[in-house]
mmCIF file with all atom_site columns, C-alpha atoms in Angstrom:
data_model
loop_
_atom_site.group_PDB
_atom_site.id
_atom_site.type_symbol
_atom_site.label_atom_id
_atom_site.label_alt_id
_atom_site.label_comp_id
_atom_site.label_asym_id
_atom_site.label_entity_id
_atom_site.label_seq_id
_atom_site.pdbx_PDB_ins_code
_atom_site.Cartn_x
_atom_site.Cartn_y
_atom_site.Cartn_z
_atom_site.occupancy
_atom_site.B_iso_or_equiv
_atom_site.pdbx_formal_charge
_atom_site.auth_seq_id
_atom_site.auth_comp_id
_atom_site.auth_asym_id
_atom_site.auth_atom_id
_atom_site.pdbx_PDB_model_num
ATOM 1   C CA . UNK A 1 1   ? 116.108 146.849 69.325 1.00 0.00 ? 457 UNK A CA 1
ATOM 2   C CA . UNK A 1 2   ? 119.508 144.562 69.938 1.00 0.00 ? 458 UNK A CA 1
ATOM 3   C CA . UNK A 1 3   ? 122.952 144.188 68.190 1.00 0.00 ? 459 UNK A CA 1
ATOM 4   C CA . UNK A 1 4   ? 123.959 141.943 65.598 1.00 0.00 ? 460 UNK A CA 1
ATOM 5   C CA . UNK A 1 5   ? 126.015 140.384 68.729 1.00 0.00 ? 461 UNK A CA 1
ATOM 6   C CA . UNK A 1 6   ? 122.951 139.706 70.670 1.00 0.00 ? 462 UNK A CA 1
ATOM 7   C CA . UNK A 1 7   ? 120.769 138.529 68.339 1.00 0.00 ? 463 UNK A CA 1
ATOM 8   C CA . UNK A 1 8   ? 123.144 136.213 66.420 1.00 0.00 ? 464 UNK A CA 1
ATOM 9   C CA . UNK A 1 9   ? 123.385 134.412 70.059 1.00 0.00 ? 465 UNK A CA 1
ATOM 10  C CA . UNK A 1 10  ? 119.846 133.917 70.333 1.00 0.00 ? 466 UNK A CA 1
ATOM 11  C CA . UNK A 1 11  ? 118.815 132.530 67.145 1.00 0.00 ? 467 UNK A CA 1
ATOM 12  C CA . UNK A 1 12  ? 120.261 129.091 65.852 1.00 0.00 ? 468 UNK A CA 1
ATOM 13  C CA . UNK A 1 13  ? 120.101 130.346 62.255 1.00 0.00 ? 469 UNK A CA 1
ATOM 14  C CA . UNK A 1 14  ? 123.003 130.478 59.840 1.00 0.00 ? 470 UNK A CA 1
ATOM 15  C CA . UNK A 1 15  ? 121.680 134.289 58.758 1.00 0.00 ? 471 UNK A CA 1
ATOM 16  C CA . UNK A 1 16  ? 119.197 135.739 61.002 1.00 0.00 ? 472 UNK A CA 1
ATOM 17  C CA . UNK A 1 17  ? 116.603 137.972 59.188 1.00 0.00 ? 473 UNK A CA 1
ATOM 18  C CA . UNK A 1 18  ? 116.996 141.200 61.700 1.00 0.00 ? 474 UNK A CA 1
ATOM 19  C CA . UNK A 1 19  ? 113.525 139.682 63.516 1.00 0.00 ? 475 UNK A CA 1
ATOM 20  C CA . UNK A 1 20  ? 112.511 137.620 66.351 1.00 0.00 ? 476 UNK A CA 1
ATOM 21  C CA . UNK A 1 21  ? 109.244 136.236 67.954 1.00 0.00 ? 477 UNK A CA 1
ATOM 22  C CA . UNK A 1 22  ? 108.661 133.652 70.804 1.00 0.00 ? 478 UNK A CA 1
ATOM 23  C CA . UNK A 1 23  ? 105.495 131.739 69.885 1.00 0.00 ? 479 UNK A CA 1
ATOM 24  C CA . UNK A 1 24  ? 103.344 129.040 71.907 1.00 0.00 ? 480 UNK A CA 1
ATOM 25  C CA . UNK A 1 25  ? 102.792 126.219 69.324 1.00 0.00 ? 481 UNK A CA 1
ATOM 26  C CA . UNK A 1 26  ? 101.217 123.224 71.294 1.00 0.00 ? 482 UNK A CA 1
ATOM 27  C CA . UNK A 1 27  ? 100.518 119.688 70.445 1.00 0.00 ? 483 UNK A CA 1
ATOM 28  C CA . UNK A 1 28  ? 98.080  117.045 70.878 1.00 0.00 ? 484 UNK A CA 1
ATOM 29  C CA . UNK A 1 29  ? 97.722  113.773 70.443 1.00 0.00 ? 485 UNK A CA 1
ATOM 30  C CA . UNK A 1 30  ? 96.213  111.147 68.600 1.00 0.00 ? 486 UNK A CA 1
ATOM 31  C CA . UNK A 1 31  ? 92.893  112.740 68.901 1.00 0.00 ? 487 UNK A CA 1
ATOM 32  C CA . UNK A 1 32  ? 93.645  115.566 66.771 1.00 0.00 ? 488 UNK A CA 1
ATOM 33  C CA . UNK A 1 33  ? 94.356  113.503 63.155 1.00 0.00 ? 489 UNK A CA 1
ATOM 34  C CA . UNK A 1 34  ? 90.998  113.882 61.184 1.00 0.00 ? 490 UNK A CA 1
ATOM 35  C CA . UNK A 1 35  ? 89.248  110.399 60.076 1.00 0.00 ? 491 UNK A CA 1
ATOM 36  C CA . UNK A 1 36  ? 89.523  109.780 56.160 1.00 0.00 ? 492 UNK A CA 1
ATOM 37  C CA . UNK A 1 37  ? 89.277  107.017 54.537 1.00 0.00 ? 493 UNK A CA 1
ATOM 38  C CA . UNK A 1 38  ? 91.450  105.690 51.508 1.00 0.00 ? 494 UNK A CA 1
ATOM 39  C CA . UNK A 1 39  ? 93.933  108.092 52.587 1.00 0.00 ? 495 UNK A CA 1
ATOM 40  C CA . UNK A 1 40  ? 97.441  107.650 53.476 1.00 0.00 ? 496 UNK A CA 1
ATOM 41  C CA . UNK A 1 41  ? 99.116  108.162 57.195 1.00 0.00 ? 497 UNK A CA 1
ATOM 42  C CA . UNK A 1 42  ? 102.635 108.785 58.115 1.00 0.00 ? 498 UNK A CA 1
ATOM 43  C CA . UNK A 1 43  ? 103.747 107.416 60.915 1.00 0.00 ? 499 UNK A CA 1
ATOM 44  C CA . UNK A 1 44  ? 107.242 107.728 62.097 1.00 0.00 ? 500 UNK A CA 1
ATOM 45  C CA . UNK A 1 45  ? 108.582 105.525 64.990 1.00 0.00 ? 501 UNK A CA 1
ATOM 46  C CA . UNK A 1 46  ? 112.071 107.027 67.088 1.00 0.00 ? 502 UNK A CA 1
ATOM 47  C CA . UNK A 1 47  ? 113.144 109.677 64.325 1.00 0.00 ? 503 UNK A CA 1
ATOM 48  C CA . UNK A 1 48  ? 115.756 111.334 65.912 1.00 0.00 ? 504 UNK A CA 1
ATOM 49  C CA . UNK A 1 49  ? 116.682 114.259 63.135 1.00 0.00 ? 505 UNK A CA 1
ATOM 50  C CA . UNK A 1 50  ? 114.532 116.852 63.767 1.00 0.00 ? 506 UNK A CA 1
ATOM 51  C CA . UNK A 1 51  ? 116.008 117.688 59.260 1.00 0.00 ? 507 UNK A CA 1
ATOM 52  C CA . UNK A 1 52  ? 115.005 114.592 58.776 1.00 0.00 ? 508 UNK A CA 1
ATOM 53  C CA . UNK A 1 53  ? 111.359 115.113 60.068 1.00 0.00 ? 509 UNK A CA 1
ATOM 54  C CA . UNK A 1 54  ? 110.633 118.095 58.620 1.00 0.00 ? 510 UNK A CA 1
ATOM 55  C CA . UNK A 1 55  ? 111.583 117.076 55.227 1.00 0.00 ? 511 UNK A CA 1
ATOM 56  C CA . UNK A 1 56  ? 108.995 114.333 56.145 1.00 0.00 ? 512 UNK A CA 1
ATOM 57  C CA . UNK A 1 57  ? 106.114 116.205 57.040 1.00 0.00 ? 513 UNK A CA 1
ATOM 58  C CA . UNK A 1 58  ? 106.890 117.724 54.099 1.00 0.00 ? 514 UNK A CA 1
ATOM 59  C CA . UNK A 1 59  ? 106.431 115.217 51.519 1.00 0.00 ? 515 UNK A CA 1
ATOM 60  C CA . UNK A 1 60  ? 103.716 113.889 53.559 1.00 0.00 ? 516 UNK A CA 1
ATOM 61  C CA . UNK A 1 61  ? 101.876 117.380 52.962 1.00 0.00 ? 517 UNK A CA 1
ATOM 62  C CA . UNK A 1 62  ? 102.492 117.205 49.156 1.00 0.00 ? 518 UNK A CA 1
ATOM 63  C CA . UNK A 1 63  ? 101.182 114.361 48.566 1.00 0.00 ? 519 UNK A CA 1
ATOM 64  C CA . UNK A 1 64  ? 98.272  114.651 50.222 1.00 0.00 ? 520 UNK A CA 1
ATOM 65  C CA . UNK A 1 65  ? 98.812  112.410 53.132 1.00 0.00 ? 521 UNK A CA 1
ATOM 66  C CA . UNK A 1 66  ? 95.758  113.132 56.326 1.00 0.00 ? 522 UNK A CA 1
ATOM 67  C CA . UNK A 1 67  ? 98.011  113.488 58.644 1.00 0.00 ? 523 UNK A CA 1
ATOM 68  C CA . UNK A 1 68  ? 101.384 112.595 60.436 1.00 0.00 ? 524 UNK A CA 1
ATOM 69  C CA . UNK A 1 69  ? 101.640 110.795 63.812 1.00 0.00 ? 525 UNK A CA 1
ATOM 70  C CA . UNK A 1 70  ? 105.052 110.419 65.936 1.00 0.00 ? 526 UNK A CA 1
ATOM 71  C CA . UNK A 1 71  ? 105.583 107.676 67.968 1.00 0.00 ? 527 UNK A CA 1
ATOM 72  C CA . UNK A 1 72  ? 106.764 108.368 72.140 1.00 0.00 ? 528 UNK A CA 1
ATOM 73  C CA . UNK A 1 73  ? 110.727 109.568 71.559 1.00 0.00 ? 529 UNK A CA 1
ATOM 74  C CA . UNK A 1 74  ? 110.856 111.238 68.172 1.00 0.00 ? 530 UNK A CA 1
ATOM 75  C CA . UNK A 1 75  ? 112.358 114.361 67.559 1.00 0.00 ? 531 UNK A CA 1
ATOM 76  C CA . UNK A 1 76  ? 110.168 117.517 68.996 1.00 0.00 ? 532 UNK A CA 1
ATOM 77  C CA . UNK A 1 77  ? 108.087 119.308 65.940 1.00 0.00 ? 533 UNK A CA 1
ATOM 78  C CA . UNK A 1 78  ? 108.517 122.019 67.339 1.00 0.00 ? 534 UNK A CA 1
ATOM 79  C CA . UNK A 1 79  ? 112.669 122.079 66.676 1.00 0.00 ? 535 UNK A CA 1
ATOM 80  C CA . UNK A 1 80  ? 113.450 124.908 64.714 1.00 0.00 ? 536 UNK A CA 1
ATOM 81  C CA . UNK A 1 81  ? 115.595 122.583 62.218 1.00 0.00 ? 537 UNK A CA 1
ATOM 82  C CA . UNK A 1 82  ? 112.173 120.688 62.140 1.00 0.00 ? 538 UNK A CA 1
ATOM 83  C CA . UNK A 1 83  ? 110.534 123.581 61.495 1.00 0.00 ? 539 UNK A CA 1
ATOM 84  C CA . UNK A 1 84  ? 112.675 124.881 58.116 1.00 0.00 ? 540 UNK A CA 1
ATOM 85  C CA . UNK A 1 85  ? 113.275 121.686 57.048 1.00 0.00 ? 541 UNK A CA 1
ATOM 86  C CA . UNK A 1 86  ? 108.919 121.619 56.479 1.00 0.00 ? 542 UNK A CA 1
ATOM 87  C CA . UNK A 1 87  ? 108.850 124.618 54.860 1.00 0.00 ? 543 UNK A CA 1
ATOM 88  C CA . UNK A 1 88  ? 105.377 125.680 56.345 1.00 0.00 ? 544 UNK A CA 1
ATOM 89  C CA . UNK A 1 89  ? 104.134 121.994 56.717 1.00 0.00 ? 545 UNK A CA 1
ATOM 90  C CA . UNK A 1 90  ? 104.681 121.381 60.267 1.00 0.00 ? 546 UNK A CA 1
ATOM 91  C CA . UNK A 1 91  ? 102.225 123.979 61.170 1.00 0.00 ? 547 UNK A CA 1
ATOM 92  C CA . UNK A 1 92  ? 99.568  122.859 58.383 1.00 0.00 ? 548 UNK A CA 1
ATOM 93  C CA . UNK A 1 93  ? 99.440  119.235 58.349 1.00 0.00 ? 549 UNK A CA 1
ATOM 94  C CA . UNK A 1 94  ? 97.243  117.121 60.801 1.00 0.00 ? 550 UNK A CA 1
ATOM 95  C CA . UNK A 1 95  ? 99.872  116.242 63.265 1.00 0.00 ? 551 UNK A CA 1
ATOM 96  C CA . UNK A 1 96  ? 99.753  113.982 66.527 1.00 0.00 ? 552 UNK A CA 1
ATOM 97  C CA . UNK A 1 97  ? 102.547 113.467 68.993 1.00 0.00 ? 553 UNK A CA 1
ATOM 98  C CA . UNK A 1 98  ? 103.143 110.657 71.630 1.00 0.00 ? 554 UNK A CA 1
ATOM 99  C CA . UNK A 1 99  ? 101.123 108.003 69.650 1.00 0.00 ? 555 UNK A CA 1
ATOM 100 C CA . UNK A 1 100 ? 101.710 104.981 69.946 1.00 0.00 ? 556 UNK A CA 1
ATOM 101 C CA . UNK A 1 101 ? 100.455 102.157 66.822 1.00 0.00 ? 557 UNK A CA 1
ATOM 102 C CA . UNK A 1 102 ? 97.911  100.558 68.667 1.00 0.00 ? 558 UNK A CA 1
ATOM 103 C CA . UNK A 1 103 ? 96.661  104.055 69.930 1.00 0.00 ? 559 UNK A CA 1
ATOM 104 C CA . UNK A 1 104 ? 96.513  105.267 66.119 1.00 0.00 ? 560 UNK A CA 1
ATOM 105 C CA . UNK A 1 105 ? 95.091  101.852 64.816 1.00 0.00 ? 561 UNK A CA 1
ATOM 106 C CA . UNK A 1 106 ? 92.218  102.278 67.511 1.00 0.00 ? 562 UNK A CA 1
ATOM 107 C CA . UNK A 1 107 ? 91.531  106.420 66.711 1.00 0.00 ? 563 UNK A CA 1
ATOM 108 C CA . UNK A 1 108 ? 91.163  104.861 62.915 1.00 0.00 ? 564 UNK A CA 1
ATOM 109 C CA . UNK A 1 109 ? 89.368  102.350 63.471 1.00 0.00 ? 565 UNK A CA 1
ATOM 110 C CA . UNK A 1 110 ? 86.513  103.543 61.196 1.00 0.00 ? 566 UNK A CA 1
ATOM 111 C CA . UNK A 1 111 ? 88.745  103.926 57.653 1.00 0.00 ? 567 UNK A CA 1
ATOM 112 C CA . UNK A 1 112 ? 89.853  100.231 58.506 1.00 0.00 ? 568 UNK A CA 1
ATOM 113 C CA . UNK A 1 113 ? 93.512  101.165 58.419 1.00 0.00 ? 569 UNK A CA 1
ATOM 114 C CA . UNK A 1 114 ? 96.020  98.656  57.024 1.00 0.00 ? 570 UNK A CA 1
ATOM 115 C CA . UNK A 1 115 ? 100.133 99.469  58.039 1.00 0.00 ? 571 UNK A CA 1
ATOM 116 C CA . UNK A 1 116 ? 102.303 99.678  55.382 1.00 0.00 ? 572 UNK A CA 1
ATOM 117 C CA . UNK A 1 117 ? 106.200 99.162  55.974 1.00 0.00 ? 573 UNK A CA 1
ATOM 118 C CA . UNK A 1 118 ? 109.255 99.224  53.526 1.00 0.00 ? 574 UNK A CA 1
ATOM 119 C CA . UNK A 1 119 ? 111.749 96.641  53.705 1.00 0.00 ? 575 UNK A CA 1
ATOM 120 C CA . UNK A 1 120 ? 115.043 96.259  51.154 1.00 0.00 ? 576 UNK A CA 1
ATOM 121 C CA . UNK A 1 121 ? 114.251 92.674  49.924 1.00 0.00 ? 577 UNK A CA 1
ATOM 122 C CA . UNK A 1 122 ? 111.676 90.528  50.078 1.00 0.00 ? 578 UNK A CA 1
ATOM 123 C CA . UNK A 1 123 ? 108.447 92.362  49.662 1.00 0.00 ? 579 UNK A CA 1
ATOM 124 C CA . UNK A 1 124 ? 106.067 93.388  48.036 1.00 0.00 ? 580 UNK A CA 1
ATOM 125 C CA . UNK A 1 125 ? 107.100 95.022  44.619 1.00 0.00 ? 581 UNK A CA 1
ATOM 126 C CA . UNK A 1 126 ? 105.440 98.781  45.502 1.00 0.00 ? 582 UNK A CA 1
ATOM 127 C CA . UNK A 1 127 ? 104.794 99.316  41.339 1.00 0.00 ? 583 UNK A CA 1
ATOM 128 C CA . UNK A 1 128 ? 102.838 96.176  41.519 1.00 0.00 ? 584 UNK A CA 1
ATOM 129 C CA . UNK A 1 129 ? 100.876 96.001  45.253 1.00 0.00 ? 585 UNK A CA 1
ATOM 130 C CA . UNK A 1 130 ? 97.495  97.180  45.845 1.00 0.00 ? 586 UNK A CA 1
ATOM 131 C CA . UNK A 1 131 ? 97.379  100.080 47.720 1.00 0.00 ? 587 UNK A CA 1
ATOM 132 C CA . UNK A 1 132 ? 93.826  100.861 47.589 1.00 0.00 ? 588 UNK A CA 1
ATOM 133 C CA . UNK A 1 133 ? 91.792  102.122 51.111 1.00 0.00 ? 589 UNK A CA 1
ATOM 134 C CA . UNK A 1 134 ? 93.002  103.528 54.280 1.00 0.00 ? 590 UNK A CA 1
ATOM 135 C CA . UNK A 1 135 ? 97.286  103.071 54.611 1.00 0.00 ? 591 UNK A CA 1
ATOM 136 C CA . UNK A 1 136 ? 99.367  103.683 57.332 1.00 0.00 ? 592 UNK A CA 1
ATOM 137 C CA . UNK A 1 137 ? 103.167 104.126 56.178 1.00 0.00 ? 593 UNK A CA 1
ATOM 138 C CA . UNK A 1 138 ? 105.743 103.369 59.110 1.00 0.00 ? 594 UNK A CA 1
ATOM 139 C CA . UNK A 1 139 ? 108.968 104.996 58.989 1.00 0.00 ? 595 UNK A CA 1
ATOM 140 C CA . UNK A 1 140 ? 111.497 104.278 61.481 1.00 0.00 ? 596 UNK A CA 1
ATOM 141 C CA . UNK A 1 141 ? 114.291 105.922 63.020 1.00 0.00 ? 597 UNK A CA 1
ATOM 142 C CA . UNK A 1 142 ? 117.748 106.852 61.254 1.00 0.00 ? 598 UNK A CA 1
ATOM 143 C CA . UNK A 1 143 ? 119.669 103.209 61.261 1.00 0.00 ? 599 UNK A CA 1
ATOM 144 C CA . UNK A 1 144 ? 118.118 100.718 63.080 1.00 0.00 ? 600 UNK A CA 1
ATOM 145 C CA . UNK A 1 145 ? 114.948 101.449 61.300 1.00 0.00 ? 601 UNK A CA 1
ATOM 146 C CA . UNK A 1 146 ? 111.643 100.164 62.318 1.00 0.00 ? 602 UNK A CA 1
ATOM 147 C CA . UNK A 1 147 ? 110.831 97.984  65.371 1.00 0.00 ? 603 UNK A CA 1
ATOM 148 C CA . UNK A 1 148 ? 110.488 93.901  65.051 1.00 0.00 ? 604 UNK A CA 1
ATOM 149 C CA . UNK A 1 149 ? 106.870 94.802  66.180 1.00 0.00 ? 605 UNK A CA 1
ATOM 150 C CA . UNK A 1 150 ? 105.524 97.458  63.795 1.00 0.00 ? 606 UNK A CA 1
ATOM 151 C CA . UNK A 1 151 ? 107.497 95.060  61.090 1.00 0.00 ? 607 UNK A CA 1
ATOM 152 C CA . UNK A 1 152 ? 105.309 92.330  62.474 1.00 0.00 ? 608 UNK A CA 1
ATOM 153 C CA . UNK A 1 153 ? 101.889 94.717  62.237 1.00 0.00 ? 609 UNK A CA 1
ATOM 154 C CA . UNK A 1 154 ? 102.671 95.607  58.828 1.00 0.00 ? 610 UNK A CA 1
ATOM 155 C CA . UNK A 1 155 ? 103.105 91.939  57.725 1.00 0.00 ? 611 UNK A CA 1
ATOM 156 C CA . UNK A 1 156 ? 99.893  90.383  59.535 1.00 0.00 ? 612 UNK A CA 1
ATOM 157 C CA . UNK A 1 157 ? 96.581  89.944  57.610 1.00 0.00 ? 613 UNK A CA 1
ATOM 158 C CA . UNK A 1 158 ? 95.862  92.455  55.181 1.00 0.00 ? 614 UNK A CA 1
ATOM 159 C CA . UNK A 1 159 ? 99.255  94.863  55.746 1.00 0.00 ? 615 UNK A CA 1
ATOM 160 C CA . UNK A 1 160 ? 101.858 95.982  53.267 1.00 0.00 ? 616 UNK A CA 1
ATOM 161 C CA . UNK A 1 161 ? 105.467 95.016  53.386 1.00 0.00 ? 617 UNK A CA 1
ATOM 162 C CA . UNK A 1 162 ? 106.689 96.869  50.640 1.00 0.00 ? 618 UNK A CA 1
ATOM 163 C CA . UNK A 1 163 ? 110.114 96.686  47.978 1.00 0.00 ? 619 UNK A CA 1
ATOM 164 C CA . UNK A 1 164 ? 111.183 99.600  45.986 1.00 0.00 ? 620 UNK A CA 1
ATOM 165 C CA . UNK A 1 165 ? 112.968 98.047  42.723 1.00 0.00 ? 621 UNK A CA 1
ATOM 166 C CA . UNK A 1 166 ? 116.355 99.531  42.833 1.00 0.00 ? 622 UNK A CA 1
ATOM 167 C CA . UNK A 1 167 ? 119.401 98.619  40.743 1.00 0.00 ? 623 UNK A CA 1
ATOM 168 C CA . UNK A 1 168 ? 121.290 95.781  42.365 1.00 0.00 ? 624 UNK A CA 1
ATOM 169 C CA . UNK A 1 169 ? 124.068 97.803  42.986 1.00 0.00 ? 625 UNK A CA 1
ATOM 170 C CA . UNK A 1 170 ? 121.783 99.780  45.389 1.00 0.00 ? 626 UNK A CA 1
ATOM 171 C CA . UNK A 1 171 ? 121.220 98.967  48.948 1.00 0.00 ? 627 UNK A CA 1
ATOM 172 C CA . UNK A 1 172 ? 118.714 101.308 50.245 1.00 0.00 ? 628 UNK A CA 1
ATOM 173 C CA . UNK A 1 173 ? 117.269 104.896 49.632 1.00 0.00 ? 629 UNK A CA 1
ATOM 174 C CA . UNK A 1 174 ? 117.013 107.263 52.111 1.00 0.00 ? 630 UNK A CA 1
ATOM 175 C CA . UNK A 1 175 ? 114.281 107.134 54.528 1.00 0.00 ? 631 UNK A CA 1
ATOM 176 C CA . UNK A 1 176 ? 112.797 110.897 52.611 1.00 0.00 ? 632 UNK A CA 1
ATOM 177 C CA . UNK A 1 177 ? 113.004 109.529 49.535 1.00 0.00 ? 633 UNK A CA 1
ATOM 178 C CA . UNK A 1 178 ? 111.454 106.332 50.360 1.00 0.00 ? 634 UNK A CA 1
ATOM 179 C CA . UNK A 1 179 ? 108.869 106.984 51.372 1.00 0.00 ? 635 UNK A CA 1
ATOM 180 C CA . UNK A 1 180 ? 108.036 110.262 48.523 1.00 0.00 ? 636 UNK A CA 1
ATOM 181 C CA . UNK A 1 181 ? 107.749 107.252 46.013 1.00 0.00 ? 637 UNK A CA 1
ATOM 182 C CA . UNK A 1 182 ? 105.522 104.876 48.201 1.00 0.00 ? 638 UNK A CA 1
ATOM 183 C CA . UNK A 1 183 ? 103.540 108.495 49.058 1.00 0.00 ? 639 UNK A CA 1
ATOM 184 C CA . UNK A 1 184 ? 103.386 110.165 45.187 1.00 0.00 ? 640 UNK A CA 1
ATOM 185 C CA . UNK A 1 185 ? 102.727 106.029 44.319 1.00 0.00 ? 641 UNK A CA 1
ATOM 186 C CA . UNK A 1 186 ? 99.432  105.884 46.826 1.00 0.00 ? 642 UNK A CA 1
ATOM 187 C CA . UNK A 1 187 ? 98.730  109.592 45.634 1.00 0.00 ? 643 UNK A CA 1
ATOM 188 C CA . UNK A 1 188 ? 98.655  108.274 41.623 1.00 0.00 ? 644 UNK A CA 1
ATOM 189 C CA . UNK A 1 189 ? 96.742  105.467 41.872 1.00 0.00 ? 645 UNK A CA 1
ATOM 190 C CA . UNK A 1 190 ? 93.850  107.707 43.797 1.00 0.00 ? 646 UNK A CA 1
ATOM 191 C CA . UNK A 1 191 ? 93.613  110.220 41.066 1.00 0.00 ? 647 UNK A CA 1
ATOM 192 C CA . UNK A 1 192 ? 93.496  107.658 38.610 1.00 0.00 ? 648 UNK A CA 1
ATOM 193 C CA . UNK A 1 193 ? 90.550  106.042 40.382 1.00 0.00 ? 649 UNK A CA 1
ATOM 194 C CA . UNK A 1 194 ? 89.169  109.631 40.730 1.00 0.00 ? 650 UNK A CA 1
ATOM 195 C CA . UNK A 1 195 ? 89.574  110.208 36.868 1.00 0.00 ? 651 UNK A CA 1
ATOM 196 C CA . UNK A 1 196 ? 88.035  107.451 36.105 1.00 0.00 ? 652 UNK A CA 1
ATOM 197 C CA . UNK A 1 197 ? 85.335  107.378 38.201 1.00 0.00 ? 653 UNK A CA 1
ATOM 198 C CA . UNK A 1 198 ? 84.457  111.353 36.845 1.00 0.00 ? 654 UNK A CA 1
ATOM 199 C CA . UNK A 1 199 ? 84.285  109.855 33.506 1.00 0.00 ? 655 UNK A CA 1
ATOM 200 C CA . UNK A 1 200 ? 81.135  107.494 34.014 1.00 0.00 ? 656 UNK A CA 1
ATOM 201 C CA . UNK A 1 201 ? 78.166  108.411 34.753 1.00 0.00 ? 657 UNK A CA 1
ATOM 202 C CA . UNK A 1 202 ? 75.643  106.943 37.992 1.00 0.00 ? 658 UNK A CA 1
ATOM 203 C CA . UNK A 1 203 ? 75.176  104.255 35.170 1.00 0.00 ? 659 UNK A CA 1
ATOM 204 C CA . UNK A 1 204 ? 78.450  103.158 35.399 1.00 0.00 ? 660 UNK A CA 1
ATOM 205 C CA . UNK A 1 205 ? 78.638  103.782 31.362 1.00 0.00 ? 661 UNK A CA 1
ATOM 206 C CA . UNK A 1 206 ? 81.279  106.064 29.500 1.00 0.00 ? 662 UNK A CA 1
ATOM 207 C CA . UNK A 1 207 ? 80.820  109.767 29.354 1.00 0.00 ? 663 UNK A CA 1
ATOM 208 C CA . UNK A 1 208 ? 79.143  111.103 26.748 1.00 0.00 ? 664 UNK A CA 1
ATOM 209 C CA . UNK A 1 209 ? 82.823  113.009 25.468 1.00 0.00 ? 665 UNK A CA 1
ATOM 210 C CA . UNK A 1 210 ? 84.121  109.509 25.951 1.00 0.00 ? 666 UNK A CA 1
ATOM 211 C CA . UNK A 1 211 ? 81.910  108.175 23.184 1.00 0.00 ? 667 UNK A CA 1
ATOM 212 C CA . UNK A 1 212 ? 82.471  107.295 19.658 1.00 0.00 ? 668 UNK A CA 1
#
């Protein structure tokens, strides 16, 4: 038992619940991520704000992402603010730390991934772009955004440079909001493909419930 003053000193929560525990939560590299073809992954490059990291993890899990990879220099996923903002997603979503883009490409090679990045203007319209396959959505740090190297990776070969259509007066969106729009659009497309497949019999014709 400790006094309220000692408890307040030990925790960074505004309103501690009266119970504290110390736990070890190890984090590992890219080898911990599952390889799931036709699913999206989220890659965070140099993100510094733990709260944004937690919010992005929550979005990624909700949208059905296969995993989250953090570049070297990102905020740590065990930061208290990151864990709180994720509402548990950082404890459930497959996650890798200290991951270089090249290492993620190599780890997911069997799924034939392609990189996707958001640009304010001049990219493919998100709602018209082809989003099938295994995609790695890259999100950059607050302020500087993605590095030229990652933008080049997304624009190379079968990669995607995406633009979210917005009213002219708005220049950009918060990174979490932008990532949510992309990941949920990817999920909507996947769900649509699965629904169409379920309505087809093995020979590719319509099911009896849709005939006549």
